[in-house]
XYZ file of C-alpha atoms in Angstrom:
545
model
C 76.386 -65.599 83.825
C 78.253 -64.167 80.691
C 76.541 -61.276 79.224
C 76.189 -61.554 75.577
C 74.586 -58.220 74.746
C 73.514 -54.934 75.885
C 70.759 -52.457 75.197
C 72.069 -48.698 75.272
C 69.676 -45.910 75.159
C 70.041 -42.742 74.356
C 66.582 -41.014 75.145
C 67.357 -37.328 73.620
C 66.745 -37.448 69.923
C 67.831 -34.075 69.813
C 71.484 -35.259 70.599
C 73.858 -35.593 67.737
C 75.404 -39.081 68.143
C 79.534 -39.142 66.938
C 80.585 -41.564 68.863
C 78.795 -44.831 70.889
C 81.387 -47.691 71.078
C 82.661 -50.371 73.788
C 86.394 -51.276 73.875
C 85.603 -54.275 72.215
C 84.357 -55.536 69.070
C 80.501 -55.350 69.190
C 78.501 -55.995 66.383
C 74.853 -53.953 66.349
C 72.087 -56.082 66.276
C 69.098 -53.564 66.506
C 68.639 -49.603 66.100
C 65.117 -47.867 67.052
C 66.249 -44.198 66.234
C 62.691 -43.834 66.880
C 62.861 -43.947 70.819
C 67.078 -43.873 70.513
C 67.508 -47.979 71.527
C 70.169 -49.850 70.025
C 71.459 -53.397 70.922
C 75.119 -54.303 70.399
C 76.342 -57.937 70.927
C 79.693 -58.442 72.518
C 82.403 -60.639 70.547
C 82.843 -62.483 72.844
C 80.809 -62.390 75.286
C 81.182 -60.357 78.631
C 82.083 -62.923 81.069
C 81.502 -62.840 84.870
C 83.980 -60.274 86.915
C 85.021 -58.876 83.317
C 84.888 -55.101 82.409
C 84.206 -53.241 79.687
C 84.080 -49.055 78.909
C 81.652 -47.311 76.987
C 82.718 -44.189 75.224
C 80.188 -41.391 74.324
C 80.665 -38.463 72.183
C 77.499 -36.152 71.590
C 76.672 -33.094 70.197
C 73.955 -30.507 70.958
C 72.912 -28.201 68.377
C 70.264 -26.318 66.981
C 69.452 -24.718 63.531
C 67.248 -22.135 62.915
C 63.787 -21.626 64.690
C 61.402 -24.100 65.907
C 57.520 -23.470 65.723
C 57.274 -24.092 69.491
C 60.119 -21.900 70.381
C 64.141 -22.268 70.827
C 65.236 -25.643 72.868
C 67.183 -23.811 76.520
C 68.934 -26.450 77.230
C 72.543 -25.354 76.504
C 72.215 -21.495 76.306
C 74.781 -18.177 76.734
C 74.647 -17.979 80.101
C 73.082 -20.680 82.587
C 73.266 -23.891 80.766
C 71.694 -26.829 82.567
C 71.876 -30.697 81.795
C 71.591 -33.571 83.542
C 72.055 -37.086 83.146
C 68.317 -38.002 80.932
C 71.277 -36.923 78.274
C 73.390 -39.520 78.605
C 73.353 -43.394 77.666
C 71.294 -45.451 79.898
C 72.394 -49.472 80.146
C 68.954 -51.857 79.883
C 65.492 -52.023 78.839
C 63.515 -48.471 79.162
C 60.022 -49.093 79.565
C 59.643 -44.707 79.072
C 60.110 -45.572 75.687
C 56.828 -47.787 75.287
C 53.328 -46.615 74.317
C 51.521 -44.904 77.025
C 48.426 -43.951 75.148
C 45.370 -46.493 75.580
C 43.897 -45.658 72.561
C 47.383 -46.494 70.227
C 47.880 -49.435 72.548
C 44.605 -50.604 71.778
C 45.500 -49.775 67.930
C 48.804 -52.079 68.277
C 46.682 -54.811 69.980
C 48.895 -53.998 73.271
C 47.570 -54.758 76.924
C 46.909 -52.015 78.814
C 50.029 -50.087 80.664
C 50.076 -50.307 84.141
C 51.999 -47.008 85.548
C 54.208 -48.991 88.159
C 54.946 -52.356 88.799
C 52.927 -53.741 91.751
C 53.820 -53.431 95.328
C 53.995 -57.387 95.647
C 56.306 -57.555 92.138
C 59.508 -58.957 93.682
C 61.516 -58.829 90.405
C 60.762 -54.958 90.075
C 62.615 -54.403 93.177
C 65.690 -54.733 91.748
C 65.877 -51.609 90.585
C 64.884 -48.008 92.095
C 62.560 -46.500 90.353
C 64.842 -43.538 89.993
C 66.568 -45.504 87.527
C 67.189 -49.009 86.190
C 70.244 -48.353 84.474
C 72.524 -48.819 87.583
C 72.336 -49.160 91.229
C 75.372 -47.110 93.229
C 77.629 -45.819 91.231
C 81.133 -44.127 91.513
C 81.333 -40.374 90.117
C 83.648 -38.173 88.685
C 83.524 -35.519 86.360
C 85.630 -33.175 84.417
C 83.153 -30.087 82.488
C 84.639 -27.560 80.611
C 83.210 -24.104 79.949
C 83.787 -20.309 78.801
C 86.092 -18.789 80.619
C 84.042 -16.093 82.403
C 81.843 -18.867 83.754
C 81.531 -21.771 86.272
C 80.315 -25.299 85.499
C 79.000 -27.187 88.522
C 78.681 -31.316 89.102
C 78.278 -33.442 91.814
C 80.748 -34.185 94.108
C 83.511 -32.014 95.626
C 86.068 -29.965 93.327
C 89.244 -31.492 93.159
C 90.778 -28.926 90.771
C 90.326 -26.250 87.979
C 92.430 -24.796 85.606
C 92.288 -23.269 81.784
C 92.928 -25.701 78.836
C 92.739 -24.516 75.210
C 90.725 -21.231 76.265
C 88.215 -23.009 78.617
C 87.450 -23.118 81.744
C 87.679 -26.640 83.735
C 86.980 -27.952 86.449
C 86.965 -31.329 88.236
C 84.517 -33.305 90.350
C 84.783 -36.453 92.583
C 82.455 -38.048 95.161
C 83.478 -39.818 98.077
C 80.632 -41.760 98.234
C 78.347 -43.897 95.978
C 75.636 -42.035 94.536
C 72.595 -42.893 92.101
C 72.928 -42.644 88.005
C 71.722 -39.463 88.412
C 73.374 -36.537 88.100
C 73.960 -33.087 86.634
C 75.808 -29.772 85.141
C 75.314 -26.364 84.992
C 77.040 -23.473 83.585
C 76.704 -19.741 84.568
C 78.075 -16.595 84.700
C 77.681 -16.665 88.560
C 78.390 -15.321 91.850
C 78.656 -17.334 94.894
C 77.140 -16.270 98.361
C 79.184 -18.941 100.842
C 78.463 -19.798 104.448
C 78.990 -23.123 106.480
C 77.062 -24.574 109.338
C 78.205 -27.695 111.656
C 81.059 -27.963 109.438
C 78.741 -27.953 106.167
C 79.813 -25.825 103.482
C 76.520 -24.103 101.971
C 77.113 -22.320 98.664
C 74.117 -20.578 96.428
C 75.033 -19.824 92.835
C 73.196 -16.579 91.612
C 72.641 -14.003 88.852
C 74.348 -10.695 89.675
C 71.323 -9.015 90.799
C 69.086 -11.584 92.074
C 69.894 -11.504 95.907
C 66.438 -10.963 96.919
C 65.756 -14.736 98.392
C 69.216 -15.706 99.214
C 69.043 -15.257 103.277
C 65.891 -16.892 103.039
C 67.445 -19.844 101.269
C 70.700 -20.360 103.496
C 68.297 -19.858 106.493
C 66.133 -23.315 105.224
C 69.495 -24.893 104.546
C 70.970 -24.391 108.493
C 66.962 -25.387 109.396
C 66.520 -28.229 107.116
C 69.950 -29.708 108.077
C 69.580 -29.136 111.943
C 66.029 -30.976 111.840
C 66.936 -33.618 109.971
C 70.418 -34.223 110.987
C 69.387 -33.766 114.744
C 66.293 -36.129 114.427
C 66.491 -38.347 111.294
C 70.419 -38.931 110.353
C 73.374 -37.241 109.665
C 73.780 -35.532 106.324
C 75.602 -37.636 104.269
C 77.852 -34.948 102.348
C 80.117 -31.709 103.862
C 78.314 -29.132 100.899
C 75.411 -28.305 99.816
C 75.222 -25.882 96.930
C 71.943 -24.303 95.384
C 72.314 -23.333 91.229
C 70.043 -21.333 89.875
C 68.985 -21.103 86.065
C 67.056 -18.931 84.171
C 63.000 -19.065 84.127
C 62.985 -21.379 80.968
C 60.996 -23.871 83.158
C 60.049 -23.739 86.864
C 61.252 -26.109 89.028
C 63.901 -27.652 91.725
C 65.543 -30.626 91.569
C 67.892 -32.016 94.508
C 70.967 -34.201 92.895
C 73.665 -35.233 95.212
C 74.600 -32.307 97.198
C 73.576 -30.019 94.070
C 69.929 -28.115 93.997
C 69.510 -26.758 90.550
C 66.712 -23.837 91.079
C 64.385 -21.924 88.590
C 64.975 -18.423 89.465
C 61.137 -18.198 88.300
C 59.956 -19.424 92.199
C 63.217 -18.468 94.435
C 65.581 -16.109 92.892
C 63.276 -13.334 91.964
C 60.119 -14.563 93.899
C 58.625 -12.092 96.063
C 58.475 -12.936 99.487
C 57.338 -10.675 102.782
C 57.295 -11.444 106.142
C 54.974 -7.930 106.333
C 52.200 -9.425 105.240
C 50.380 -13.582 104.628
C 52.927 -14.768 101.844
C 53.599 -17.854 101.468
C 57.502 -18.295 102.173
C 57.871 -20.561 99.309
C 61.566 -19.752 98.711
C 61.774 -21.395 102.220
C 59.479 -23.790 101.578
C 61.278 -25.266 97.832
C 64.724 -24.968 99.712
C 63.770 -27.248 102.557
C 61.714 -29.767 99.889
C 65.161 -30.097 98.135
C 67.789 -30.211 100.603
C 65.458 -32.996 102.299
C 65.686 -34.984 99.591
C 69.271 -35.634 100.493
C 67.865 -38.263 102.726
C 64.508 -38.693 101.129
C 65.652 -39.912 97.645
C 69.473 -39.833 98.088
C 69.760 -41.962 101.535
C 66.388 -43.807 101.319
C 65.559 -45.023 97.868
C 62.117 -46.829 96.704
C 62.257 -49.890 94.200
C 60.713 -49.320 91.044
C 56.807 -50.287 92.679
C 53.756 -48.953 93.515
C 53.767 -46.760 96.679
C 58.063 -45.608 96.236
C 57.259 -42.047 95.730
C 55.606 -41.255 98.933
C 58.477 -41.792 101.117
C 60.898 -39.678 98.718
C 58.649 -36.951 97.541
C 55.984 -37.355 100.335
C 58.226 -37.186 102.813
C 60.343 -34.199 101.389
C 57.134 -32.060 101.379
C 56.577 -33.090 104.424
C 59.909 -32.599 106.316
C 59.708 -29.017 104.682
C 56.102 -28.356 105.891
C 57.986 -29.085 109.714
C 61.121 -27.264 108.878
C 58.989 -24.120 107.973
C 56.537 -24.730 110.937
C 59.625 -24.456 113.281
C 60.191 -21.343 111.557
C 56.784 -19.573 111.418
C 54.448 -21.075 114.102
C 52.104 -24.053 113.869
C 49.582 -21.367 112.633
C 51.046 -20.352 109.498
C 51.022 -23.503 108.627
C 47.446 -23.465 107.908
C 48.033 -21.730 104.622
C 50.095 -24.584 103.160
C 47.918 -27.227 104.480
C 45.110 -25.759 102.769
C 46.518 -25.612 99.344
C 47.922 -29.018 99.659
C 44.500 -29.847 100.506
C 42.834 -28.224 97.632
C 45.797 -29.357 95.376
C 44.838 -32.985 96.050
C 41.241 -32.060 95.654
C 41.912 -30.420 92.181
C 44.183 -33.574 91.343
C 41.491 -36.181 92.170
C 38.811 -34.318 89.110
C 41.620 -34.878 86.532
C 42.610 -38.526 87.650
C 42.412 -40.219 83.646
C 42.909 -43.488 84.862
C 42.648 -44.478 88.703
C 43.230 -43.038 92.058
C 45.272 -45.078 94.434
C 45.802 -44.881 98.158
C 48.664 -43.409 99.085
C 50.405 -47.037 99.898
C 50.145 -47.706 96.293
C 50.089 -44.044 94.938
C 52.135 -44.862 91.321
C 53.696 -41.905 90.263
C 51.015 -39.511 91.172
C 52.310 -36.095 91.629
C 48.682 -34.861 93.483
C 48.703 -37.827 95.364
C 52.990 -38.407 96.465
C 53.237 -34.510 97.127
C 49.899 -33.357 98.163
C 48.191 -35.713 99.898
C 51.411 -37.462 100.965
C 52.463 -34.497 103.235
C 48.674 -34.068 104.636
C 48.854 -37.856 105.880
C 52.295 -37.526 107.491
C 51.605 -34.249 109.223
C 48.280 -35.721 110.527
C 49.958 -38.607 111.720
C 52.566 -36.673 113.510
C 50.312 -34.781 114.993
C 48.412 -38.547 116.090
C 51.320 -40.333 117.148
C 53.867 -36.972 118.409
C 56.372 -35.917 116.673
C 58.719 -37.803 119.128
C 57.637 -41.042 117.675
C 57.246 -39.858 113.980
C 61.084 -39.028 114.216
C 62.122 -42.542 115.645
C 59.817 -44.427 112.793
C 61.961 -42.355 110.265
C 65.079 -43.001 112.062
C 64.755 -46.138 111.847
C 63.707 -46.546 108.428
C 66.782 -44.771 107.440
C 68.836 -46.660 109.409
C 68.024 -50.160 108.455
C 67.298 -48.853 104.550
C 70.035 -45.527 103.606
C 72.662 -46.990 100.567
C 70.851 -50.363 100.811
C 71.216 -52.757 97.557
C 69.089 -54.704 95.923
C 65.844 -55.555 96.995
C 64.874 -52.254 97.617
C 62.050 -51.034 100.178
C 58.874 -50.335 99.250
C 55.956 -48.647 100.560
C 54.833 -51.427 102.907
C 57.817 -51.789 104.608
C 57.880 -47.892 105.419
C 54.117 -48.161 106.726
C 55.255 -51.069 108.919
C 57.405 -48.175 110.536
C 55.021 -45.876 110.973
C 52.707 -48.667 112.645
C 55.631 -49.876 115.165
C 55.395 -46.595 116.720
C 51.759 -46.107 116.471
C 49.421 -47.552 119.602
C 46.694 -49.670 118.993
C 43.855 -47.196 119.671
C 45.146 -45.411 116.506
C 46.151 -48.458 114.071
C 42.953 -47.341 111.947
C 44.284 -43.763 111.515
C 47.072 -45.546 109.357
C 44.273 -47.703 107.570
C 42.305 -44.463 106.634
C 44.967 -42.493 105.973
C 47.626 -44.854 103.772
C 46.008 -48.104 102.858
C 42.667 -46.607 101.837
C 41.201 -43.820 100.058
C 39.342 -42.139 102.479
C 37.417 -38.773 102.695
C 35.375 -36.739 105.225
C 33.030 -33.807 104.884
C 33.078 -31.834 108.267
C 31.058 -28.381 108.854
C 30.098 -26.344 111.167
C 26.827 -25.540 111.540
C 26.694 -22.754 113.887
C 29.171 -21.223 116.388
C 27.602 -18.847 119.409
C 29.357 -17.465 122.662
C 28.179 -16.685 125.898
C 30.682 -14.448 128.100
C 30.603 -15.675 131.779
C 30.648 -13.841 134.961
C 33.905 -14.480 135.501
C 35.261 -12.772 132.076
C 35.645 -16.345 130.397
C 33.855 -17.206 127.402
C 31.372 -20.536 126.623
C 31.927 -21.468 123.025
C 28.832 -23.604 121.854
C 29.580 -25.506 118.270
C 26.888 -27.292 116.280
C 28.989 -29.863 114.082
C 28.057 -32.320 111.606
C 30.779 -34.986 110.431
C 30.542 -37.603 107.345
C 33.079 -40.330 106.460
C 33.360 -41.981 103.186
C 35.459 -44.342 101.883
C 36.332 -43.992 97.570
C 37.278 -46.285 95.009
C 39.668 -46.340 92.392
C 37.291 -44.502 89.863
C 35.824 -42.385 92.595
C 32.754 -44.145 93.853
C 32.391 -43.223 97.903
C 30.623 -45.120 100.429
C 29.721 -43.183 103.357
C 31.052 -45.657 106.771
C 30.383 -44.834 110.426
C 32.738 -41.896 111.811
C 34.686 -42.765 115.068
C 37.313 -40.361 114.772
C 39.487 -38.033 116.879
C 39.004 -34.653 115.070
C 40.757 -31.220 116.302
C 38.161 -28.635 117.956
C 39.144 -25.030 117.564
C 38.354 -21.291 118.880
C 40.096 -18.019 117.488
C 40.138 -14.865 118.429
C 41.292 -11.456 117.019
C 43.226 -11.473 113.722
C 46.835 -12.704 113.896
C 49.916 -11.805 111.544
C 49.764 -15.537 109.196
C 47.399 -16.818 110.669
C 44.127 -16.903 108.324
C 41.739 -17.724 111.430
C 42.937 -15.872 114.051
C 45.071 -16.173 117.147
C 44.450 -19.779 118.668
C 42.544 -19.587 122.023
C 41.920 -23.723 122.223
C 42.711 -26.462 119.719
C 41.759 -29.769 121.377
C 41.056 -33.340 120.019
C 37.619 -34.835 120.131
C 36.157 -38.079 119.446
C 33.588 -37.739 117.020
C 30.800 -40.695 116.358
C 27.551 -39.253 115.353
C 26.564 -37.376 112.376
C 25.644 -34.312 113.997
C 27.099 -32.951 117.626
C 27.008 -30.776 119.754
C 30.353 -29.277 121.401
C 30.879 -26.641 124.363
C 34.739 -25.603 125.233
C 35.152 -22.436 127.351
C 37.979 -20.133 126.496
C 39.484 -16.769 127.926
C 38.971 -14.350 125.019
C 36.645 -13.296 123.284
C 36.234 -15.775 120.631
C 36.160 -14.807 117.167
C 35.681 -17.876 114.809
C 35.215 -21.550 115.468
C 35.085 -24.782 114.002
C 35.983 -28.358 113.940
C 39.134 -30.204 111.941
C 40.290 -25.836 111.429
C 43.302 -26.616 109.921
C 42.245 -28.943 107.448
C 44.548 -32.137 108.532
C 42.278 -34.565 107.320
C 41.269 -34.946 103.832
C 38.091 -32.872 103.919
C 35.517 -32.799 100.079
C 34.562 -28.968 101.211
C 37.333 -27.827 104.047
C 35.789 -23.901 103.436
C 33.056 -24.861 105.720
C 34.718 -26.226 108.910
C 34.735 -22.670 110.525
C 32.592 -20.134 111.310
C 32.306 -16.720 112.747
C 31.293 -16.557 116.223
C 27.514 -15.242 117.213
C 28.405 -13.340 120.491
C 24.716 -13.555 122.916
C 23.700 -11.823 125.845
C 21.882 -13.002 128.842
């Protein structure tokens, strides 16, 4: 069908408009400064297989002081924008009321966060974006000429021009409308790996981190490339910029990074850190195929296979790096992070399926569930689920996969005796409350060790406003005994971790083990989603006789 008229947006009211004009006559039919929507009708109208260009000319400035302090969005030295500042084709819903109480004052319906899961028409769009689906990039940035400006894509050239530095980016491949550029005063550490280039872009003096983060780029891209797919691009360069806000974001092949939590974080492998410069690098870089491969449509449930699964590709990347124990740590403050989450839910909690837009929910709980179902299923068949589901879903078009679809990967690989894992754990909210009651020892004659473990177990199922039901338990729950203190490892060095069924409220367990045993418990390191996980352990009581 022709197209007789377009809404352009232009989202940053902070950006000084000169210029916002098609190559053909348009006449403007609406302007909302208010929320930066105009609508311009073509004369005559676009018809089908014609093109048109859009030319943009902005300006970013700023005068004086603001109350809440200076906008750091284009400063001296580590300038960072990315494509929120540019025109966006099509309806916005971000600009609508979000508030209840002013929808309720406009006589609006209530918002819903996402589209449903079952909305067919939202899955026309990602919801990264609706302005575009795959688009073709190139850039050309200019900058002072004692810096370097960074975009997607691979440089084709650079060269001075009136005084400035410039240089030019293409990719060879469709990406997203999403995109970036920095600008820096930086210097570049390089390395490659399989043929990769890897590149991290620093402040002169902020080398602390930097072997930590090419070390998670080689990991993150030999896990994933050896077990999910192979990395789409041949670079992947890290930016960082200045502590103005905290954060990582992964754009194609580009990882803008707050040097607040990698560049000048301090990190030890001395003592129980928490590697998080590791950690962020691996989250980003796995985003290349979580996000930048695999894309959700614009419903319920999208986020936990691009953020969910990011957290949770780096929580396996870093266990390959520092032991199944360590892991512990992070498990238990993604635990208490979803716990924390749940208290300041203001409108509804939804299982993870359906999670819309939840940040406690997609990052949190979403990398709990997937490393307890790995550890269910094997990792073997975790990796051939995601395989597949990039396989049959990377650079797909329109309708785009949802949340359902992903889960109906996870279940092809999943036997039958553990089908209601994924019912507790994605298409429900579901809680337990384990705790050991008491943990005693009895050394044998032999030098071994009986462990004796007094357990009660409780499993509820929650709501959407938080009302639990308690529902019989018939679970397979991790048993464990620790002995003498281990380097990153909060319990102590693993003598048994085994999986039992548990069915009754209260039970009674007996394991023997070949050290002394030091601390015990049941579900130890917190996999499941556990209302008080300080409990599950407990020291040992050592008897005689």
């Amino acid at each position: 069908n022709a197209i007789d008229s377009v809404i352009v947006t232009t989202s940053q009211p902070k950006i000084r408009l000169d210029t916002l004009a098609f190559d053909r006559a348009t006449i403007q039919v609406l302007d909302d400064s208010a929320v930066g929507t105009r609508i311009l009708r073509f004369q005559p109208a676009l018809a089908p297989g014609d093109t048109t260009r859009l030319r943009y000319r902005g300006r970013w400035e700023q005068h004086g002081f603001r109350n809440n302090g200076p906008e750091t969005v284009v400063v001296d030295d580590g300038t960072f924008v990315n494509s929120e500042y540019y025109p966006v084709l099509g309806y916005q819903d971000g600009g609508e009321i979000t508030s209840e109480s002013d929808r309720k004052k406009e006589k609006l319906p209530p918002r819903e966060r996402m589209p449903s899961i079952d909305d067919e028409s939202a899955r026309a769009d990602t919801y990264l974006n609706t302005g575009a689906d795959w688009i073709d990039f190139e850039a050309t940035v200019s900058t002072a000429p004692d810096q370097i400006a960074i975009a997607p894509g691979y440089l084709q050239k650079e060269y001075e021009e009136n005084g400035r530095r410039v240089f030019e980016y293409k990719m060879d491949r469709p990406i997203h409308n999403f995109f970036s550029f920095l600008s820096a005063r930086y210097t570049v550490m390089r390395d490659t790996f399989r043929g990769i280039d890897l590149e991290i872009y620093y402040h002169k003096g902020h080398e602390y981190n930097l072997g930590r983060m090419m070390e998670s780029m080689k990991a993150t891209l030999a896990y994933l490339g050896d077990h999910v797919s192979p990395y789409q691009y041949r670079q992947v360069r890290i930016l960082e910029f200045p502590r103005y806000s905290t954060f990582a974001q992964a754009f194609p092949n580009t990882v803008p990074y707050s040097e607040n939590i990698g560049f000048i974080l301090r990190a030890s492998d001395k003592d129980d850190d928490l590697d998080m410069p590791f950690f962020v690098t691996a989250h980003e870089v796995a985003h290349q195929w979580w996000g930048h491969q695999v894309t959700g449509a614009n419903v319920q449930g999208s986020t936990v296979f691009s953020e969910g699964l990011a957290e949770y590709s780096a929580l396996t990347v870093m266990e390959k790096r520092y032991g199944q124990a360590h892991i512990q740590k992070f498990l238990a403050q993604e635990l208490d992070r979803y716990l924390t989450g749940r208290t300041n839910e203001t409108k509804r909690e939804m299982p993870l399926m359906l999670v819309e837009n939840q940040p406690y929910i997609h990052y949190n709980k979403g990398s709990l569930v997937l490393y307890a179902l790995r550890d269910y299923i094997g990792e073997d068949s975790m990796n051939a689920a995601l395989s597949r589901f990039v396989r049959d879903k990377a650079y797909q078009m329109p309708p785009y996969t949802t949340a359902r679809e992903f889960v109906g990967y996870l279940n092809a690989v999943t036997a039958d005796s553990l089908k209601p894992v994924i019912t507790d754990l994605f298409e429900t909210i579901t809680l337990w409350d384990f705790k050991t009651e008491d943990a005693s020892a009895l050394k044998n004659p032999d030098g071994t060790w009986t462990v004796s473990l007094k357990v009660t177990a409780t499993k509820f199922r929650a709501d959407s406003l938080g009302s639990q039901t308690e529902i019989p338990i018939n679970d397979l729950v991790d048993i464990g005994v620790f002995g003498d203190k281990q380097p990153g490892n909060l319990l102590g060095k693993p003598l048994l971790v085994e999986r039992r069924r548990i069915t009754a409220k209260e039970t009674t367990i007996e394991v023997e083990v070949k050290e002394e045993p030091k601390k015990a418990g049941i579900d130890p390191y917190n996999k499941l989603i556990d209302r008080a996980p300080r409990d599950n352990s407990k020291t040992v009581t050592l008897k005689t006789g």
